[in-house]
Amino acid sequence: MRKPIIAGNWKMNKTLSEAKSFVEEVKNVVPSNEAVDTVVCSPAPFLGQLVEAAKGTNVAIGAQNMHFEENGAFTGEVSPVALEDLGVQYVILGHSERREMFNETNDSVNKKTLAAFKHNLTPIVCCGETLEEREAGKTKDLVADQIQKAFAGLTDEQAKQAVIAYEPIWAIGTGKSSTAQDADEVCGHIRKIVAESFNADVAAAVRIQYGGSVKPENIKEYLAEENIDGALVGGASLQPASFLGLLEAIS
Ligand code: PEP
């Protein structure tokens, strides 16, 4: 069966010392790697030091974004080559905050997804609808379009390894989470789209997270659903106690 994956997205929070003490506090108490993949996605400046701090433990370090180009005149951008070189293992791509505030498009997410695989990074590809789109009944078509475009050109093997995060935008950081049943229905639809775009084996293997106001108190409801394989978590990933609380739901 699919191994659960719990990823924290710290967004633009923490100082280096706060980031390091978080990793020190959780790194020896997270569950085993056989039970769950545990990922901490930190701001870019801390990545190298966090990779060192987490070495040999079951905590993998992820970035929150990157450029698709390897190098060149892209002032302020982070290269996939640099992430690979640092030992970063995951990268969040197409988060709604980047789509809304930093002009991320389905096309750039696709280029970044391809670049991630070229550099041994596992992409966590985000999709999700606004409240307006949901109320207009567009959720399924919209996430299907986002995932089909993000995954264009991937091999079957790559598509199996990729992680998808379904994050309804109206549920991110608002305290308003989707019901587990509604989230599962959309994740099931995403799995169907992956089966149509690739094949049934890929669809059975690809891991789909739910994200949007997940916390220790509600994570079990999501993980109990057939098509939900983990969570991408913002607010509740910031403190060691609540991050560990999320992971407790696995055991
Ligand atoms: C996120 O940042 O991807 C997220 C889901 O945030 P929160 O858990 O705070 O809603």
mmCIF file of C-alpha atoms and ligand atoms in Angstrom:
data_model
loop_
_atom_site.group_PDB
_atom_site.id
_atom_site.type_symbol
_atom_site.label_atom_id
_atom_site.label_comp_id
_atom_site.label_asym_id
_atom_site.label_seq_id
_atom_site.Cartn_x
_atom_site.Cartn_y
_atom_site.Cartn_z
ATOM 1 C CA MET A 1 0.000 0.000 0.000
ATOM 2 C CA ARG A 2 0.993 3.651 -0.255
ATOM 3 C CA LYS A 3 3.221 4.966 2.530
ATOM 4 C CA PRO A 4 1.777 8.073 4.210
ATOM 5 C CA ILE A 5 3.674 11.333 3.801
ATOM 6 C CA ILE A 6 3.367 14.231 6.235
ATOM 7 C CA ALA A 7 5.035 17.448 5.111
ATOM 8 C CA GLY A 8 5.319 20.693 7.039
ATOM 9 C CA ASN A 9 5.324 23.922 5.079
ATOM 10 C CA TRP A 10 6.840 26.616 7.263
ATOM 11 C CA LYS A 11 6.264 29.332 4.648
ATOM 12 C CA MET A 12 8.217 32.516 5.468
ATOM 13 C CA ASN A 13 8.605 31.831 9.164
ATOM 14 C CA LYS A 14 11.425 31.139 11.645
ATOM 15 C CA THR A 15 14.982 32.296 12.168
ATOM 16 C CA LEU A 16 17.903 29.947 11.583
ATOM 17 C CA SER A 17 18.234 29.172 15.285
ATOM 18 C CA GLU A 18 14.503 28.465 15.607
ATOM 19 C CA ALA A 19 14.647 26.213 12.540
ATOM 20 C CA LYS A 20 17.640 24.277 13.855
ATOM 21 C CA SER A 21 16.199 23.800 17.319
ATOM 22 C CA PHE A 22 12.941 22.521 15.758
ATOM 23 C CA VAL A 23 14.856 19.857 13.810
ATOM 24 C CA GLU A 24 16.949 18.941 16.870
ATOM 25 C CA GLU A 25 13.780 18.487 18.901
ATOM 26 C CA VAL A 26 11.905 16.275 16.443
ATOM 27 C CA LYS A 27 14.593 14.374 14.571
ATOM 28 C CA ASN A 28 15.015 11.471 16.977
ATOM 29 C CA VAL A 29 11.385 11.080 17.926
ATOM 30 C CA VAL A 30 9.627 11.004 14.560
ATOM 31 C CA PRO A 31 8.247 7.585 13.542
ATOM 32 C CA SER A 32 10.301 5.177 11.450
ATOM 33 C CA ASN A 33 10.765 5.662 7.763
ATOM 34 C CA GLU A 34 8.911 2.413 7.117
ATOM 35 C CA ALA A 35 5.790 3.915 8.677
ATOM 36 C CA VAL A 36 5.762 7.405 7.184
ATOM 37 C CA ASP A 37 7.770 9.871 5.135
ATOM 38 C CA THR A 38 8.349 12.973 7.267
ATOM 39 C CA VAL A 39 9.277 16.182 5.475
ATOM 40 C CA VAL A 40 10.051 19.689 6.719
ATOM 41 C CA CYS A 41 9.934 22.391 4.029
ATOM 42 C CA SER A 42 11.882 25.375 5.265
ATOM 43 C CA PRO A 43 12.759 28.801 3.887
ATOM 44 C CA ALA A 44 15.631 28.527 1.399
ATOM 45 C CA PRO A 45 18.389 30.137 3.512
ATOM 46 C CA PHE A 46 18.189 27.378 6.152
ATOM 47 C CA LEU A 47 18.090 24.368 3.842
ATOM 48 C CA GLY A 48 21.785 23.397 3.891
ATOM 49 C CA GLN A 49 22.094 23.593 7.651
ATOM 50 C CA LEU A 50 18.863 21.701 8.211
ATOM 51 C CA VAL A 51 19.972 18.926 5.858
ATOM 52 C CA GLU A 52 23.122 18.596 7.994
ATOM 53 C CA ALA A 53 21.134 18.673 11.241
ATOM 54 C CA ALA A 54 18.715 15.979 10.010
ATOM 55 C CA LYS A 55 21.317 13.697 8.430
ATOM 56 C CA GLY A 56 20.856 10.019 9.297
ATOM 57 C CA THR A 57 17.354 10.577 10.736
ATOM 58 C CA ASN A 58 13.854 10.072 9.337
ATOM 59 C CA VAL A 59 13.354 13.772 8.695
ATOM 60 C CA ALA A 60 13.760 14.818 5.057
ATOM 61 C CA ILE A 61 14.235 18.454 4.185
ATOM 62 C CA GLY A 62 12.271 20.141 1.409
ATOM 63 C CA ALA A 63 12.283 23.513 -0.317
ATOM 64 C CA GLN A 64 9.129 25.585 -0.854
ATOM 65 C CA ASN A 65 9.836 26.575 -4.455
ATOM 66 C CA MET A 66 12.622 26.680 -7.016
ATOM 67 C CA HIS A 67 13.330 27.880 -10.548
ATOM 68 C CA PHE A 68 13.169 25.451 -13.461
ATOM 69 C CA GLU A 69 16.415 26.689 -15.001
ATOM 70 C CA GLU A 70 19.703 25.294 -13.714
ATOM 71 C CA ASN A 71 21.634 28.567 -13.666
ATOM 72 C CA GLY A 72 21.868 31.965 -15.300
ATOM 73 C CA ALA A 73 20.648 35.524 -14.984
ATOM 74 C CA PHE A 74 17.712 34.922 -12.632
ATOM 75 C CA THR A 75 18.426 37.244 -9.730
ATOM 76 C CA GLY A 76 16.995 36.016 -6.461
ATOM 77 C CA GLU A 77 15.935 32.595 -7.741
ATOM 78 C CA VAL A 78 16.982 29.188 -6.366
ATOM 79 C CA SER A 79 18.364 26.565 -8.738
ATOM 80 C CA PRO A 80 17.403 22.877 -8.668
ATOM 81 C CA VAL A 81 21.122 22.135 -9.028
ATOM 82 C CA ALA A 82 21.822 23.990 -5.777
ATOM 83 C CA LEU A 83 19.007 22.151 -3.970
ATOM 84 C CA GLU A 84 20.319 18.777 -5.135
ATOM 85 C CA ASP A 85 23.843 19.739 -4.148
ATOM 86 C CA LEU A 86 22.694 20.661 -0.634
ATOM 87 C CA GLY A 87 21.007 17.282 -0.172
ATOM 88 C CA VAL A 88 17.457 18.631 -0.241
ATOM 89 C CA GLN A 89 15.029 15.796 -1.068
ATOM 90 C CA TYR A 90 11.656 17.440 -1.717
ATOM 91 C CA VAL A 91 10.333 20.643 -3.244
ATOM 92 C CA ILE A 92 6.820 22.097 -3.001
ATOM 93 C CA LEU A 93 5.702 23.319 -6.436
ATOM 94 C CA GLY A 94 2.701 25.397 -7.426
ATOM 95 C CA HIS A 95 1.562 26.283 -3.918
ATOM 96 C CA SER A 96 -1.520 28.509 -4.184
ATOM 97 C CA GLU A 97 0.343 31.364 -2.479
ATOM 98 C CA ARG A 98 2.896 31.277 -5.277
ATOM 99 C CA ARG A 99 0.181 31.002 -7.918
ATOM 100 C CA GLU A 100 -1.729 33.946 -6.418
ATOM 101 C CA MET A 101 1.116 36.268 -5.431
ATOM 102 C CA PHE A 102 4.127 35.340 -7.564
ATOM 103 C CA ASN A 103 2.696 34.582 -11.003
ATOM 104 C CA GLU A 104 3.189 30.826 -10.842
ATOM 105 C CA THR A 105 1.359 29.191 -13.766
ATOM 106 C CA ASN A 106 0.540 25.631 -14.815
ATOM 107 C CA ASP A 107 3.279 25.957 -17.415
ATOM 108 C CA SER A 108 5.967 26.994 -14.917
ATOM 109 C CA VAL A 109 4.832 24.287 -12.497
ATOM 110 C CA ASN A 110 5.254 21.740 -15.297
ATOM 111 C CA LYS A 111 8.763 22.957 -16.098
ATOM 112 C CA LYS A 112 9.673 22.882 -12.417
ATOM 113 C CA THR A 113 8.240 19.359 -11.994
ATOM 114 C CA LEU A 114 10.381 18.090 -14.877
ATOM 115 C CA ALA A 115 13.431 19.917 -13.469
ATOM 116 C CA ALA A 116 12.823 18.417 -10.018
ATOM 117 C CA PHE A 117 13.060 14.885 -11.385
ATOM 118 C CA LYS A 118 16.159 15.750 -13.380
ATOM 119 C CA HIS A 119 17.787 16.734 -10.074
ATOM 120 C CA ASN A 120 16.588 13.917 -7.845
ATOM 121 C CA LEU A 121 14.086 16.049 -5.989
ATOM 122 C CA THR A 122 10.617 14.715 -5.233
ATOM 123 C CA PRO A 123 8.057 17.353 -6.197
ATOM 124 C CA ILE A 124 5.023 17.988 -4.011
ATOM 125 C CA VAL A 125 2.735 19.419 -6.673
ATOM 126 C CA CYS A 126 -0.081 21.551 -5.284
ATOM 127 C CA CYS A 127 -3.527 22.024 -6.781
ATOM 128 C CA GLY A 128 -6.786 23.416 -5.476
ATOM 129 C CA GLU A 129 -9.697 25.742 -6.047
ATOM 130 C CA THR A 130 -10.858 29.079 -4.665
ATOM 131 C CA LEU A 131 -14.169 29.318 -2.812
ATOM 132 C CA GLU A 132 -15.697 31.018 -5.842
ATOM 133 C CA GLU A 133 -14.588 28.174 -8.116
ATOM 134 C CA ARG A 134 -15.912 25.617 -5.666
ATOM 135 C CA GLU A 135 -19.298 27.319 -5.446
ATOM 136 C CA ALA A 136 -19.444 27.428 -9.245
ATOM 137 C CA GLY A 137 -18.938 23.643 -9.341
ATOM 138 C CA LYS A 138 -15.556 23.904 -11.047
ATOM 139 C CA THR A 139 -13.364 22.099 -8.498
ATOM 140 C CA LYS A 140 -12.908 18.778 -10.277
ATOM 141 C CA ASP A 141 -12.246 20.259 -13.715
ATOM 142 C CA LEU A 142 -9.844 22.780 -12.277
ATOM 143 C CA VAL A 143 -7.695 20.339 -10.288
ATOM 144 C CA ALA A 144 -7.731 17.909 -13.223
ATOM 145 C CA ASP A 145 -6.390 20.641 -15.477
ATOM 146 C CA GLN A 146 -3.726 21.658 -12.950
ATOM 147 C CA ILE A 147 -2.480 18.085 -12.509
ATOM 148 C CA GLN A 148 -2.624 17.128 -16.199
ATOM 149 C CA LYS A 149 -0.584 20.205 -17.056
ATOM 150 C CA ALA A 150 1.887 19.792 -14.168
ATOM 151 C CA PHE A 151 2.488 16.130 -15.041
ATOM 152 C CA ALA A 152 2.835 16.578 -18.830
ATOM 153 C CA GLY A 153 5.964 14.839 -20.097
ATOM 154 C CA LEU A 154 6.627 12.762 -16.966
ATOM 155 C CA THR A 155 7.449 9.081 -17.361
ATOM 156 C CA ASP A 156 5.228 6.555 -15.598
ATOM 157 C CA GLU A 157 7.970 6.013 -13.018
ATOM 158 C CA GLN A 158 8.260 9.731 -12.304
ATOM 159 C CA ALA A 159 4.504 10.144 -12.026
ATOM 160 C CA LYS A 160 4.460 7.307 -9.464
ATOM 161 C CA GLN A 161 7.142 9.039 -7.378
ATOM 162 C CA ALA A 162 5.572 12.492 -7.475
ATOM 163 C CA VAL A 163 3.425 13.660 -4.581
ATOM 164 C CA ILE A 164 0.226 15.631 -5.187
ATOM 165 C CA ALA A 165 -1.159 18.001 -2.562
ATOM 166 C CA TYR A 166 -4.836 18.847 -2.929
ATOM 167 C CA GLU A 167 -5.289 22.128 -1.080
ATOM 168 C CA PRO A 168 -8.592 23.984 -1.385
ATOM 169 C CA ILE A 169 -7.455 27.597 -1.213
ATOM 170 C CA TRP A 170 -10.337 28.643 1.042
ATOM 171 C CA ALA A 171 -9.096 26.129 3.633
ATOM 172 C CA ILE A 172 -5.456 27.251 3.782
ATOM 173 C CA GLY A 173 -4.622 29.078 6.996
ATOM 174 C CA THR A 174 -8.282 29.895 7.609
ATOM 175 C CA GLY A 175 -9.216 27.255 10.179
ATOM 176 C CA LYS A 176 -11.968 26.148 7.740
ATOM 177 C CA SER A 177 -11.046 22.655 6.639
ATOM 178 C CA SER A 178 -12.773 20.647 3.938
ATOM 179 C CA THR A 179 -14.694 17.673 5.311
ATOM 180 C CA ALA A 180 -12.702 14.468 4.968
ATOM 181 C CA GLN A 181 -15.399 13.075 2.649
ATOM 182 C CA ASP A 182 -15.314 16.089 0.332
ATOM 183 C CA ALA A 183 -11.510 16.055 0.265
ATOM 184 C CA ASP A 184 -11.512 12.336 -0.495
ATOM 185 C CA GLU A 185 -13.941 12.819 -3.366
ATOM 186 C CA VAL A 186 -11.623 15.355 -5.002
ATOM 187 C CA CYS A 187 -8.521 13.231 -4.302
ATOM 188 C CA GLY A 188 -10.327 10.248 -5.854
ATOM 189 C CA HIS A 189 -11.031 12.350 -8.916
ATOM 190 C CA ILE A 190 -7.359 13.344 -9.127
ATOM 191 C CA ARG A 191 -6.420 9.654 -8.954
ATOM 192 C CA LYS A 192 -8.835 8.939 -11.806
ATOM 193 C CA ILE A 193 -7.237 11.691 -13.878
ATOM 194 C CA VAL A 194 -3.780 10.207 -13.197
ATOM 195 C CA ALA A 195 -5.094 6.804 -14.356
ATOM 196 C CA GLU A 196 -6.393 8.351 -17.581
ATOM 197 C CA SER A 197 -3.187 10.323 -18.194
ATOM 198 C CA PHE A 198 -0.837 7.429 -17.317
ATOM 199 C CA ASN A 199 -2.305 4.097 -16.251
ATOM 200 C CA ALA A 200 -3.941 2.281 -13.344
ATOM 201 C CA ASP A 201 -0.594 1.270 -11.789
ATOM 202 C CA VAL A 202 0.589 4.865 -11.643
ATOM 203 C CA ALA A 203 -2.737 5.977 -10.177
ATOM 204 C CA ALA A 204 -2.562 3.259 -7.512
ATOM 205 C CA ALA A 205 0.982 4.323 -6.546
ATOM 206 C CA VAL A 206 0.860 8.111 -6.595
ATOM 207 C CA ARG A 207 0.472 9.677 -3.171
ATOM 208 C CA ILE A 208 -2.095 12.424 -2.689
ATOM 209 C CA GLN A 209 -2.022 14.660 0.372
ATOM 210 C CA TYR A 210 -4.802 16.856 1.663
ATOM 211 C CA GLY A 211 -3.826 20.327 2.859
ATOM 212 C CA GLY A 212 -5.887 23.078 4.481
ATOM 213 C CA SER A 213 -6.086 23.682 8.237
ATOM 214 C CA VAL A 214 -4.931 20.160 9.107
ATOM 215 C CA LYS A 215 -4.001 19.800 12.794
ATOM 216 C CA PRO A 216 -3.380 16.989 15.280
ATOM 217 C CA GLU A 217 -7.082 17.005 16.212
ATOM 218 C CA ASN A 218 -8.409 16.367 12.690
ATOM 219 C CA ILE A 219 -5.632 14.607 10.748
ATOM 220 C CA LYS A 220 -6.915 11.094 11.512
ATOM 221 C CA GLU A 221 -10.184 11.807 9.710
ATOM 222 C CA TYR A 222 -8.296 12.593 6.510
ATOM 223 C CA LEU A 223 -5.873 9.688 6.762
ATOM 224 C CA ALA A 224 -8.803 7.305 7.189
ATOM 225 C CA GLU A 225 -10.039 8.146 3.689
ATOM 226 C CA GLU A 226 -9.240 5.824 0.799
ATOM 227 C CA ASN A 227 -7.610 8.376 -1.481
ATOM 228 C CA ILE A 228 -5.763 10.536 1.049
ATOM 229 C CA ASP A 229 -2.198 9.472 1.778
ATOM 230 C CA GLY A 230 -0.976 12.236 4.025
ATOM 231 C CA ALA A 231 -1.070 15.945 4.629
ATOM 232 C CA LEU A 232 0.689 19.157 3.678
ATOM 233 C CA VAL A 233 0.475 21.308 6.772
ATOM 234 C CA GLY A 234 1.247 24.978 7.340
ATOM 235 C CA GLY A 235 0.303 26.438 10.730
ATOM 236 C CA ALA A 236 0.323 23.182 12.692
ATOM 237 C CA SER A 237 3.809 22.299 11.438
ATOM 238 C CA LEU A 238 5.481 25.295 13.047
ATOM 239 C CA GLN A 239 5.820 23.996 16.595
ATOM 240 C CA PRO A 240 7.544 20.685 17.397
ATOM 241 C CA ALA A 241 4.680 19.544 19.657
ATOM 242 C CA SER A 242 1.967 19.982 17.036
ATOM 243 C CA PHE A 243 4.184 18.587 14.243
ATOM 244 C CA LEU A 244 4.790 15.490 16.376
ATOM 245 C CA GLY A 245 1.080 15.423 17.155
ATOM 246 C CA LEU A 246 0.369 15.133 13.426
ATOM 247 C CA LEU A 247 2.794 12.225 13.161
ATOM 248 C CA GLU A 248 1.223 10.460 16.141
ATOM 249 C CA ALA A 249 -1.834 9.886 13.971
ATOM 250 C CA ILE A 250 0.216 7.430 11.920
ATOM 251 C CA SER A 251 0.965 4.958 14.700
HETATM 252 C C1 PEP B 1 -0.229 25.149 3.461
HETATM 253 O O1 PEP B 1 0.507 26.071 3.715
HETATM 254 O O2 PEP B 1 -0.008 24.448 2.484
HETATM 255 C C2 PEP B 1 -1.357 24.892 4.374
HETATM 256 C C3 PEP B 1 -2.166 23.909 4.110
HETATM 257 O O3 PEP B 1 -1.489 25.739 5.450
HETATM 258 P P1 PEP B 1 -2.438 25.507 6.753
HETATM 259 O O4 PEP B 1 -2.176 24.099 7.232
HETATM 260 O O5 PEP B 1 -1.983 26.533 7.732
HETATM 261 O O6 PEP B 1 -3.847 25.681 6.305
#
